[in-house]
Amino acid sequence: MTGEARVVPAALAVCLREGRVLLVRRRNPPDAGLWGFPGGKVDPGEHAGSAAVRELFEETGIRATEGPLLGVTPVRQEGFAFDLHGYLCIYQSGNAVAADDVDAAEWVAFDEVMTGTRPMSARVDEVLRAALGVS
């Protein structure tokens, strides 16, 4: 490679409940301090949808089942290259508690996401719109 980061598959969990979506505030780069969906790297041999469900539980304690793929978003920043596979995750149980590499986890009203009232990762509103279209 010529200095370019290898593209790493990653998964996002989009979990909806009672007019709200579960968001976390990232502790680490590339989106430290920004709100977005729980998620992380897909382990070797792991399906991206399974990774979304796993990451959701690891970061928030929420248990869910895998729903449909909402889309794949390429993220290319200095030193980072991810293909983010966004999955709708169907809430089963649990209370949102920040864990793993996040410092906050909250159920956020859809309209708050759409109006961008808090600092968010790129395209959170677009991914939420896709989720609302299939849920």
PDB file of C-alpha atoms in Angstrom:
ATOM      1  CA  MET A   1       0.000   0.000   0.000  1.00  0.00           C
ATOM      2  CA  THR A   2       1.074   3.552  -0.588  1.00  0.00           C
ATOM      3  CA  GLY A   3       0.110   5.142   2.711  1.00  0.00           C
ATOM      4  CA  GLU A   4      -3.628   4.619   2.240  1.00  0.00           C
ATOM      5  CA  ALA A   5      -5.502   2.971   5.077  1.00  0.00           C
ATOM      6  CA  ARG A   6      -6.930  -0.474   4.387  1.00  0.00           C
ATOM      7  CA  VAL A   7     -10.728  -0.388   4.155  1.00  0.00           C
ATOM      8  CA  VAL A   8     -12.177  -2.024   7.255  1.00  0.00           C
ATOM      9  CA  PRO A   9     -15.746  -3.355   7.313  1.00  0.00           C
ATOM     10  CA  ALA A  10     -17.761  -1.931  10.196  1.00  0.00           C
ATOM     11  CA  ALA A  11     -21.371  -2.152  11.335  1.00  0.00           C
ATOM     12  CA  LEU A  12     -23.845   0.368  12.751  1.00  0.00           C
ATOM     13  CA  ALA A  13     -26.881  -0.540  14.843  1.00  0.00           C
ATOM     14  CA  VAL A  14     -29.950   1.618  14.225  1.00  0.00           C
ATOM     15  CA  CYS A  15     -32.349   0.789  17.047  1.00  0.00           C
ATOM     16  CA  LEU A  16     -35.748   2.514  17.168  1.00  0.00           C
ATOM     17  CA  ARG A  17     -38.169   2.559  20.083  1.00  0.00           C
ATOM     18  CA  GLU A  18     -41.265   4.641  20.826  1.00  0.00           C
ATOM     19  CA  GLY A  19     -40.408   7.558  18.539  1.00  0.00           C
ATOM     20  CA  ARG A  20     -36.740   7.599  19.515  1.00  0.00           C
ATOM     21  CA  VAL A  21     -33.452   6.231  18.205  1.00  0.00           C
ATOM     22  CA  LEU A  22     -30.568   5.017  20.351  1.00  0.00           C
ATOM     23  CA  LEU A  23     -27.441   7.139  19.920  1.00  0.00           C
ATOM     24  CA  VAL A  24     -24.064   7.065  21.616  1.00  0.00           C
ATOM     25  CA  ARG A  25     -21.377   9.700  22.064  1.00  0.00           C
ATOM     26  CA  ARG A  26     -18.032   8.356  20.852  1.00  0.00           C
ATOM     27  CA  ARG A  27     -15.005   8.427  23.116  1.00  0.00           C
ATOM     28  CA  ASN A  28     -12.385   7.606  20.431  1.00  0.00           C
ATOM     29  CA  PRO A  29     -11.391   8.868  16.963  1.00  0.00           C
ATOM     30  CA  PRO A  30     -12.402   9.268  14.272  1.00  0.00           C
ATOM     31  CA  ASP A  31     -15.660  10.659  15.756  1.00  0.00           C
ATOM     32  CA  ALA A  32     -14.665  11.381  19.365  1.00  0.00           C
ATOM     33  CA  GLY A  33     -17.234  13.664  21.028  1.00  0.00           C
ATOM     34  CA  LEU A  34     -19.840  13.177  18.303  1.00  0.00           C
ATOM     35  CA  TRP A  35     -23.195  11.430  18.582  1.00  0.00           C
ATOM     36  CA  GLY A  36     -23.976   8.519  16.284  1.00  0.00           C
ATOM     37  CA  PHE A  37     -25.185   4.972  16.133  1.00  0.00           C
ATOM     38  CA  PRO A  38     -23.587   2.231  18.212  1.00  0.00           C
ATOM     39  CA  GLY A  39     -21.202   0.197  16.112  1.00  0.00           C
ATOM     40  CA  GLY A  40     -17.714  -0.951  15.375  1.00  0.00           C
ATOM     41  CA  LYS A  41     -15.507  -3.235  13.357  1.00  0.00           C
ATOM     42  CA  VAL A  42     -16.776  -6.494  11.907  1.00  0.00           C
ATOM     43  CA  ASP A  43     -14.697  -9.405  13.229  1.00  0.00           C
ATOM     44  CA  PRO A  44     -13.091 -11.768  10.681  1.00  0.00           C
ATOM     45  CA  GLY A  45     -15.720 -14.269   9.496  1.00  0.00           C
ATOM     46  CA  GLU A  46     -18.554 -12.330  11.176  1.00  0.00           C
ATOM     47  CA  HIS A  47     -21.618 -11.155   9.257  1.00  0.00           C
ATOM     48  CA  ALA A  48     -22.033  -7.369   9.397  1.00  0.00           C
ATOM     49  CA  GLY A  49     -25.596  -7.677  10.731  1.00  0.00           C
ATOM     50  CA  SER A  50     -24.405  -9.900  13.580  1.00  0.00           C
ATOM     51  CA  ALA A  51     -21.650  -7.379  14.297  1.00  0.00           C
ATOM     52  CA  ALA A  52     -24.247  -4.592  14.536  1.00  0.00           C
ATOM     53  CA  VAL A  53     -26.246  -6.558  17.125  1.00  0.00           C
ATOM     54  CA  ARG A  54     -23.057  -7.458  19.044  1.00  0.00           C
ATOM     55  CA  GLU A  55     -21.745  -3.877  19.059  1.00  0.00           C
ATOM     56  CA  LEU A  56     -25.139  -2.561  20.167  1.00  0.00           C
ATOM     57  CA  PHE A  57     -25.028  -4.839  23.204  1.00  0.00           C
ATOM     58  CA  GLU A  58     -21.342  -4.182  23.990  1.00  0.00           C
ATOM     59  CA  GLU A  59     -21.733  -0.397  23.842  1.00  0.00           C
ATOM     60  CA  THR A  60     -25.165   0.034  25.425  1.00  0.00           C
ATOM     61  CA  GLY A  61     -26.430  -3.190  27.041  1.00  0.00           C
ATOM     62  CA  ILE A  62     -29.401  -3.235  24.660  1.00  0.00           C
ATOM     63  CA  ARG A  63     -30.408  -6.624  23.251  1.00  0.00           C
ATOM     64  CA  ALA A  64     -31.856  -6.651  19.739  1.00  0.00           C
ATOM     65  CA  THR A  65     -32.326  -8.848  16.715  1.00  0.00           C
ATOM     66  CA  GLU A  66     -30.939  -8.131  13.275  1.00  0.00           C
ATOM     67  CA  GLY A  67     -33.215  -6.365  10.832  1.00  0.00           C
ATOM     68  CA  PRO A  68     -32.618  -5.310   7.228  1.00  0.00           C
ATOM     69  CA  LEU A  69     -29.498  -3.677   5.844  1.00  0.00           C
ATOM     70  CA  LEU A  70     -30.159   0.060   5.448  1.00  0.00           C
ATOM     71  CA  GLY A  71     -27.133   0.785   3.307  1.00  0.00           C
ATOM     72  CA  VAL A  72     -23.347   1.015   3.259  1.00  0.00           C
ATOM     73  CA  THR A  73     -21.602   4.333   3.877  1.00  0.00           C
ATOM     74  CA  PRO A  74     -17.928   4.744   2.997  1.00  0.00           C
ATOM     75  CA  VAL A  75     -15.946   6.799   5.520  1.00  0.00           C
ATOM     76  CA  ARG A  76     -12.505   8.027   4.496  1.00  0.00           C
ATOM     77  CA  GLN A  77     -10.600  10.268   6.890  1.00  0.00           C
ATOM     78  CA  GLU A  78      -6.906  10.694   7.573  1.00  0.00           C
ATOM     79  CA  GLY A  79      -5.755   7.302   8.877  1.00  0.00           C
ATOM     80  CA  PHE A  80      -9.241   5.738   8.753  1.00  0.00           C
ATOM     81  CA  ALA A  81     -11.075   3.898   5.996  1.00  0.00           C
ATOM     82  CA  PHE A  82     -14.339   2.181   6.912  1.00  0.00           C
ATOM     83  CA  ASP A  83     -17.312   0.834   5.007  1.00  0.00           C
ATOM     84  CA  LEU A  84     -20.160   1.256   7.516  1.00  0.00           C
ATOM     85  CA  HIS A  85     -22.953  -1.292   7.090  1.00  0.00           C
ATOM     86  CA  GLY A  86     -26.043   0.192   8.743  1.00  0.00           C
ATOM     87  CA  TYR A  87     -28.568  -2.343  10.041  1.00  0.00           C
ATOM     88  CA  LEU A  88     -31.959  -1.802  11.549  1.00  0.00           C
ATOM     89  CA  CYS A  89     -31.823  -3.605  14.904  1.00  0.00           C
ATOM     90  CA  ILE A  90     -35.127  -4.608  16.477  1.00  0.00           C
ATOM     91  CA  TYR A  91     -35.204  -3.751  20.206  1.00  0.00           C
ATOM     92  CA  GLN A  92     -35.770  -6.724  22.509  1.00  0.00           C
ATOM     93  CA  SER A  93     -34.746  -5.649  26.025  1.00  0.00           C
ATOM     94  CA  GLY A  94     -32.419  -3.639  28.215  1.00  0.00           C
ATOM     95  CA  ASN A  95     -31.755  -0.143  29.468  1.00  0.00           C
ATOM     96  CA  ALA A  96     -29.271   2.039  27.607  1.00  0.00           C
ATOM     97  CA  VAL A  97     -26.042   2.375  29.579  1.00  0.00           C
ATOM     98  CA  ALA A  98     -22.782   3.712  28.146  1.00  0.00           C
ATOM     99  CA  ALA A  99     -20.089   1.035  28.015  1.00  0.00           C
ATOM    100  CA  ASP A 100     -17.085  -0.043  25.938  1.00  0.00           C
ATOM    101  CA  ASP A 101     -15.806   2.922  23.873  1.00  0.00           C
ATOM    102  CA  VAL A 102     -18.681   5.376  24.386  1.00  0.00           C
ATOM    103  CA  ASP A 103     -19.213   7.910  27.162  1.00  0.00           C
ATOM    104  CA  ALA A 104     -22.988   8.376  26.804  1.00  0.00           C
ATOM    105  CA  ALA A 105     -25.968   6.437  25.449  1.00  0.00           C
ATOM    106  CA  GLU A 106     -29.403   8.018  25.030  1.00  0.00           C
ATOM    107  CA  TRP A 107     -32.735   7.438  23.329  1.00  0.00           C
ATOM    108  CA  VAL A 108     -33.046  10.585  21.199  1.00  0.00           C
ATOM    109  CA  ALA A 109     -36.265  11.901  19.620  1.00  0.00           C
ATOM    110  CA  PHE A 110     -36.340  11.571  15.827  1.00  0.00           C
ATOM    111  CA  ASP A 111     -36.930  15.306  15.346  1.00  0.00           C
ATOM    112  CA  GLU A 112     -33.884  16.150  17.473  1.00  0.00           C
ATOM    113  CA  VAL A 113     -31.747  14.055  15.132  1.00  0.00           C
ATOM    114  CA  MET A 114     -33.278  15.632  12.032  1.00  0.00           C
ATOM    115  CA  THR A 115     -32.714  19.189  13.277  1.00  0.00           C
ATOM    116  CA  GLY A 116     -29.121  18.495  14.347  1.00  0.00           C
ATOM    117  CA  THR A 117     -29.384  19.996  17.815  1.00  0.00           C
ATOM    118  CA  ARG A 118     -26.306  18.119  19.033  1.00  0.00           C
ATOM    119  CA  PRO A 119     -22.940  17.466  17.362  1.00  0.00           C
ATOM    120  CA  MET A 120     -23.327  14.327  15.250  1.00  0.00           C
ATOM    121  CA  SER A 121     -21.323  12.079  13.016  1.00  0.00           C
ATOM    122  CA  ALA A 122     -21.876  12.509   9.297  1.00  0.00           C
ATOM    123  CA  ARG A 123     -25.094  11.187   7.763  1.00  0.00           C
ATOM    124  CA  VAL A 124     -26.818  10.153  11.004  1.00  0.00           C
ATOM    125  CA  ASP A 125     -29.980  11.904   9.806  1.00  0.00           C
ATOM    126  CA  GLU A 126     -29.812  10.167   6.392  1.00  0.00           C
ATOM    127  CA  VAL A 127     -29.432   6.733   7.961  1.00  0.00           C
ATOM    128  CA  LEU A 128     -32.313   7.440  10.348  1.00  0.00           C
ATOM    129  CA  ARG A 129     -34.523   8.454   7.395  1.00  0.00           C
ATOM    130  CA  ALA A 130     -33.673   5.125   5.705  1.00  0.00           C
ATOM    131  CA  ALA A 131     -34.563   3.249   8.894  1.00  0.00           C
ATOM    132  CA  LEU A 132     -37.879   5.058   9.232  1.00  0.00           C
ATOM    133  CA  GLY A 133     -38.659   4.144   5.641  1.00  0.00           C
ATOM    134  CA  VAL A 134     -38.347   0.420   6.298  1.00  0.00           C
ATOM    135  CA  SER A 135     -39.507   0.116   9.915  1.00  0.00           C
TER     136      SER A 135
END
